[in-house]
Short mmCIF file of C-alpha atoms in Angstrom, two decimals:
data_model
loop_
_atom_site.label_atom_id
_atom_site.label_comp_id
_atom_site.label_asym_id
_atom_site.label_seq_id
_atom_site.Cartn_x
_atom_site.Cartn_y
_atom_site.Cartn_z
CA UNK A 1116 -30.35 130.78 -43.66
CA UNK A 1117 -30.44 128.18 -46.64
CA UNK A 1118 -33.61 126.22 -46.49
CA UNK A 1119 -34.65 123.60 -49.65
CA UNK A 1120 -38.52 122.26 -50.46
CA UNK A 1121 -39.26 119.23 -51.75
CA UNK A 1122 -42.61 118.91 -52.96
CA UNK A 1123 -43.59 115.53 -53.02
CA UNK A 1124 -42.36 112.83 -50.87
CA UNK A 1125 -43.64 109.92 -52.96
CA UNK A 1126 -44.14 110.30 -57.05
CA UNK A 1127 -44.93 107.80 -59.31
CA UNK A 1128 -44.62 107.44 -62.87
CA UNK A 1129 -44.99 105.03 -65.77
CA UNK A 1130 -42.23 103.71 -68.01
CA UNK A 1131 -41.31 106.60 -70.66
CA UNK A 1132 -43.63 109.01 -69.12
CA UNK A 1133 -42.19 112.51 -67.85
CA UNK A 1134 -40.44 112.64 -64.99
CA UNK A 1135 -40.71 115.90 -62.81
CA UNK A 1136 -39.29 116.26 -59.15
CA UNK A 1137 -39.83 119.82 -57.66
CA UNK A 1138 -37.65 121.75 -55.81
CA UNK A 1139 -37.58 125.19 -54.36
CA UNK A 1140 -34.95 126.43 -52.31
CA UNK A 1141 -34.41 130.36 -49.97
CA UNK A 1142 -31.53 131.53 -50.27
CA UNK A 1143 -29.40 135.10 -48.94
CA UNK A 1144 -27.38 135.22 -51.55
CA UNK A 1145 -26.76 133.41 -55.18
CA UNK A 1146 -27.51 129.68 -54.46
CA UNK A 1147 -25.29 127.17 -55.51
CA UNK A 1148 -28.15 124.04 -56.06
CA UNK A 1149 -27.20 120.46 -56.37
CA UNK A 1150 -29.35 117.16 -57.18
CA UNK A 1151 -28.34 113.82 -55.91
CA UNK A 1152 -30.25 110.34 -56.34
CA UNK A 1153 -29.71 107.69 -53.90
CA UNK A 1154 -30.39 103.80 -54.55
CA UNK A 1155 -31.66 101.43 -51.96
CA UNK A 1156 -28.60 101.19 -49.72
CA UNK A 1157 -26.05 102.88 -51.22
CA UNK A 1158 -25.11 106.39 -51.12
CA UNK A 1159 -25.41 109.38 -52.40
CA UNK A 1160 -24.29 110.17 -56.19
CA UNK A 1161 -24.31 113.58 -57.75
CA UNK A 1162 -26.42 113.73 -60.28
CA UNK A 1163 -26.15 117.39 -61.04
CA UNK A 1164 -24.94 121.21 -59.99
CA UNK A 1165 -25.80 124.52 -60.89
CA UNK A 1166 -23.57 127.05 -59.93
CA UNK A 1167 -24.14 130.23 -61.58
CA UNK A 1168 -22.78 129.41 -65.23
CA UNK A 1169 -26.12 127.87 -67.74
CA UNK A 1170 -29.07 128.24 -66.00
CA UNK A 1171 -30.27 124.92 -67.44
CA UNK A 1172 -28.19 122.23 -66.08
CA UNK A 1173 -27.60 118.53 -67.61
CA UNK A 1174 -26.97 115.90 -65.51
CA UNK A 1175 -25.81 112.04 -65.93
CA UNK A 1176 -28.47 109.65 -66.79
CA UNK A 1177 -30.05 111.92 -68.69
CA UNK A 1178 -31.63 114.05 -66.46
CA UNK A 1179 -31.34 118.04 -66.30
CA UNK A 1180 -33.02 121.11 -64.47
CA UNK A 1181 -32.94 124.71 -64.57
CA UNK A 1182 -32.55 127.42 -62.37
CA UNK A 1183 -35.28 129.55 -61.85
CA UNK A 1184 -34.43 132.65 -60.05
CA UNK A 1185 -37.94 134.10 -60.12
CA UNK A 1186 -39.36 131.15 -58.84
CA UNK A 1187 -36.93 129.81 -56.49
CA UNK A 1188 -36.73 126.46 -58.27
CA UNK A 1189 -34.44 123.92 -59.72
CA UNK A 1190 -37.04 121.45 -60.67
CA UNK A 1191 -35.46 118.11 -61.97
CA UNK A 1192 -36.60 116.30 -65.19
CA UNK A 1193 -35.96 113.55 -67.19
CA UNK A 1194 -37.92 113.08 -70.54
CA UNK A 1195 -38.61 109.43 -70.65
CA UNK A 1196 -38.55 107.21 -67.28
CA UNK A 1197 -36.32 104.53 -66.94
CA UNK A 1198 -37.13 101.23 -64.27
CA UNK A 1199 -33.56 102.03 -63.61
CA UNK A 1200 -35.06 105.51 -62.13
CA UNK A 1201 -36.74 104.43 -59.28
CA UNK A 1202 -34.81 105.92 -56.29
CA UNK A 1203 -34.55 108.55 -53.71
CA UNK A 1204 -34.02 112.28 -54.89
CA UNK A 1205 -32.03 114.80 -52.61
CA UNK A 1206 -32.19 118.59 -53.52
CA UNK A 1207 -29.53 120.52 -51.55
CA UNK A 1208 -27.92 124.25 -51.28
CA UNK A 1209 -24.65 125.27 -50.23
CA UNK A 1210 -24.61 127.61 -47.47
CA UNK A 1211 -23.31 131.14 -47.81
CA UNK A 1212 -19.55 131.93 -47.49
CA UNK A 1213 -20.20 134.05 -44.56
CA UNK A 1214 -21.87 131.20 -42.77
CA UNK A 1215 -18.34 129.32 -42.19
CA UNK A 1216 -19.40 126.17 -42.06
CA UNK A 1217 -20.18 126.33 -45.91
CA UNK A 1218 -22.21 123.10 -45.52
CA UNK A 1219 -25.30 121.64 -47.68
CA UNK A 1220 -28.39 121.88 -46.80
CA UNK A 1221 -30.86 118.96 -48.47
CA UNK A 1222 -34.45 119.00 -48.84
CA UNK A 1223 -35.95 115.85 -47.23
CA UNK A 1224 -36.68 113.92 -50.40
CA UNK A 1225 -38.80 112.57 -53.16
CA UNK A 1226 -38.97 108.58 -53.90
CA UNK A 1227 -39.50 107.92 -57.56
CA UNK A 1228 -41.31 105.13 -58.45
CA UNK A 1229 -41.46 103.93 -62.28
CA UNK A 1230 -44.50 101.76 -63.04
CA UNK A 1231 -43.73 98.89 -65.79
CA UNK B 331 -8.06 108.08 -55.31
CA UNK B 332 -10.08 106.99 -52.95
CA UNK B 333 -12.28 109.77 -51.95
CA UNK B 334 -13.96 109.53 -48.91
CA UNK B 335 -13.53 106.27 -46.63
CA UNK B 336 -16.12 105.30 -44.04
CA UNK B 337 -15.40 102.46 -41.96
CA UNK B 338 -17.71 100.42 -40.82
CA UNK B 339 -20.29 100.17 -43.28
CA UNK B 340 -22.50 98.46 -40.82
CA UNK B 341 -22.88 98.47 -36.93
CA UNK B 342 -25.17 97.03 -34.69
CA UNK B 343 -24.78 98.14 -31.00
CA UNK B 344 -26.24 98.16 -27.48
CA UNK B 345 -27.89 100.44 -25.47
CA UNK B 346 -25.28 102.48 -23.44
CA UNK B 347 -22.52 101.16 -25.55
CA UNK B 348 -19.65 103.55 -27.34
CA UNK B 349 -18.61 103.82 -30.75
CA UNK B 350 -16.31 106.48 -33.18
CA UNK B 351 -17.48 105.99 -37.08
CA UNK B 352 -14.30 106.84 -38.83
CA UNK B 353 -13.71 109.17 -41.93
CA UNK B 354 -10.93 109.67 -44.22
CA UNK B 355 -10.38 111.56 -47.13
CA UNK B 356 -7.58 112.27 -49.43
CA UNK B 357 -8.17 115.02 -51.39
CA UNK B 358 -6.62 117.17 -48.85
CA UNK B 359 -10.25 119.17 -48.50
CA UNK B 360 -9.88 121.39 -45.60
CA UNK B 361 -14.10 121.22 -44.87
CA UNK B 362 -15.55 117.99 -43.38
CA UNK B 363 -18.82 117.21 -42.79
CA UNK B 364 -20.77 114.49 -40.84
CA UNK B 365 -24.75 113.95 -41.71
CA UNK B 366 -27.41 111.67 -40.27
CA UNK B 367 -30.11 110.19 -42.35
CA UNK B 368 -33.31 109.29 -41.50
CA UNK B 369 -36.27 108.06 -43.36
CA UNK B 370 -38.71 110.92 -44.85
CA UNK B 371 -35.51 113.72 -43.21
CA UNK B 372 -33.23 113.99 -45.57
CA UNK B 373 -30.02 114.42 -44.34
CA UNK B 374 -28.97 116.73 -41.36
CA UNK B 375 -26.02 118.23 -40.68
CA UNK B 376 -24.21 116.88 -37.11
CA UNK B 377 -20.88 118.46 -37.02
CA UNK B 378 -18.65 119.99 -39.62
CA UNK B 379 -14.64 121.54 -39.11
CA UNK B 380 -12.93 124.11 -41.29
CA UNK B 381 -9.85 122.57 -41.08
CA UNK B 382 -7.54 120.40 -38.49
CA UNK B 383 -8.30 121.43 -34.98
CA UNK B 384 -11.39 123.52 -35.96
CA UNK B 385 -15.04 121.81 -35.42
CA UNK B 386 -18.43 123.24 -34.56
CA UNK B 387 -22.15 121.67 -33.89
CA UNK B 388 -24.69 121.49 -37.08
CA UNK B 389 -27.96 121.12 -36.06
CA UNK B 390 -28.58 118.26 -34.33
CA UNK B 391 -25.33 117.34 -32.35
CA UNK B 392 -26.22 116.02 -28.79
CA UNK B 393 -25.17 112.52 -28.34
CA UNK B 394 -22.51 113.19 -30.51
CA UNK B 395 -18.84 114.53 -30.83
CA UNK B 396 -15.69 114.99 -33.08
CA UNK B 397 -12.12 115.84 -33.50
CA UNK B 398 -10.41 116.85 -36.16
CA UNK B 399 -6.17 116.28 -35.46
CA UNK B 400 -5.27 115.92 -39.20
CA UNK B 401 -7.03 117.53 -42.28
CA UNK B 402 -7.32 113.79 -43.33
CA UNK B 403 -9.45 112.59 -40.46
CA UNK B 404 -12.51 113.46 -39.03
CA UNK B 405 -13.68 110.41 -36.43
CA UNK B 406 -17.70 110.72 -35.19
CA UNK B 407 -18.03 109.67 -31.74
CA UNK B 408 -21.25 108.22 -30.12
CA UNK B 409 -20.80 108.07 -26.41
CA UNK B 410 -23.75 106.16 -24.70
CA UNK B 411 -25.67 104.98 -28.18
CA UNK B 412 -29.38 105.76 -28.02
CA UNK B 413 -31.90 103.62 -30.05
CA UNK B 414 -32.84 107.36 -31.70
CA UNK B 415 -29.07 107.05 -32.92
CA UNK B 416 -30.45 104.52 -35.59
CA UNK B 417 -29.32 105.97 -38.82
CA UNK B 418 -27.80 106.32 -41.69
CA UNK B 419 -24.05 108.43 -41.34
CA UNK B 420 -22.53 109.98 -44.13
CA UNK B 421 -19.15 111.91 -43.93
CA UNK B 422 -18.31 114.41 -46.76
CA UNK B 423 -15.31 116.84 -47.59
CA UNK B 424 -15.25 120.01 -49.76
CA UNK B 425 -12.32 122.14 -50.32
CA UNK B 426 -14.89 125.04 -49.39
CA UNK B 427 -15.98 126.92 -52.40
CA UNK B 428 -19.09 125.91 -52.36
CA UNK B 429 -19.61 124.11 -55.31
CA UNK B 430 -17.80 120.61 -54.76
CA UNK B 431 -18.85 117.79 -51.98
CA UNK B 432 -17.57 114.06 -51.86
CA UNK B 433 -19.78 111.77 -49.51
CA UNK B 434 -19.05 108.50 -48.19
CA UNK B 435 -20.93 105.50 -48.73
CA UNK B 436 -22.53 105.83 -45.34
CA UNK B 437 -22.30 103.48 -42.15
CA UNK B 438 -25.44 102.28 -41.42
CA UNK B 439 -26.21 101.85 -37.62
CA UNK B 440 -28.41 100.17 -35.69
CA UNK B 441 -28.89 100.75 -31.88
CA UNK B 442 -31.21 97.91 -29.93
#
């Protein structure tokens, strides 16, 4: 089964510092990976996929990550933080075909925080 | 286009009291999804259906249940709410290859 790790629940950052949400993910076969941010009380907006084409992916908002295969990771990253950052951070995986359901399955989140 | 349609957007209800969260979609997606939210979770997966008449539990289902007449519709029934039904709901679609999934914008409900 699919399973995602987010380590991290809380990370904080200042203004135009690095931002670097972690993410490792099991997978039984080639893992579609997706990154999704969430505002307070709104939904969820795709912020990024990999699925199998460039390992490193860009996003909107300028954010990317890459796909790590020997690490099980698709870390997220963003060079210079933005107070329009702060937010919640999904990392998901689709399941496998042979699964049926072909559902995601989302790591339980990292809340950015961006320090003026 | 409109996506994915969730209606309501909010809900308070009682204890003991009934409720369907409705979905819609229009992108004729044959894979529907509902999700729960809860703080520090993520999101997990309640029920999901393959296509119109086809549903099957996620992973946390009890309290819960679905049909699925039309591929456009995919209603989320709460049958005797539970304050541990306080959440956040998404519904999604996907035409099933894995790589594309429209959400909602989430009802948010509160049981008390």
């Amino acid at each position: 089964a699919q399973s995602v790790t987010q380590l991290g629940s809380h990370v904080s950052v200042s203004e135009g510092a690095l931002v670097l949400l972690r993410c490792n993910y099991s997978s039984s076969v080639p893992p579609y990976l997706f990154w999704y941010v969430q505002y307070p009380n709104q939904g969820l907006q795709l912020l990024l996929k990999y699925t199998s084409a460039a390992t490193l992916v860009k996003g909107i908002n300028g954010f990317e990550a890459e796909f790590k295969k020997s690490e099980t990771s698709f870390h997220l990253t963003k060079p210079s933080a933005h107070m329009s950052d702060a937010a919640e951070y999904f990392c998901a995986v689709s399941d496998s075909e042979d699964t049926g359901r072909r559902a995601l399955t989302f790591g339980s989140g990292t809340r950015l925080q961006v320090q003026p | 286009n409109a996506g994915v349609t969730q209606t309501p957007k909010f809900r308070i209800l009682k204890i003991g009291q009934s409720m369907t969260l409705q979905c819609a979609q229009d992108m004729n997606h044959n894979y529907m999804y509902w999700y729960r939210q809860d703080p520090g979770m993520g999101l997990k997966l309640i029920y999901y259906s393959v296509g119109a008449g086809i549903t099957d539990k996620g992973e946390v289902p009890n309290g819960y249940n679905v049909s699925r007449s039309t591929t456009e519709d995919f209603p989320l029934r709460l049958e005797l709410a539970a304050p541990s039904q306080t959440s956040v709901y998404f519904c999604a679609s996907s035409p099933g290859d894995r790589r594309g999934y429209t959400f909602g914008s989430g009802t948010r409900l509160t049981v008390v």
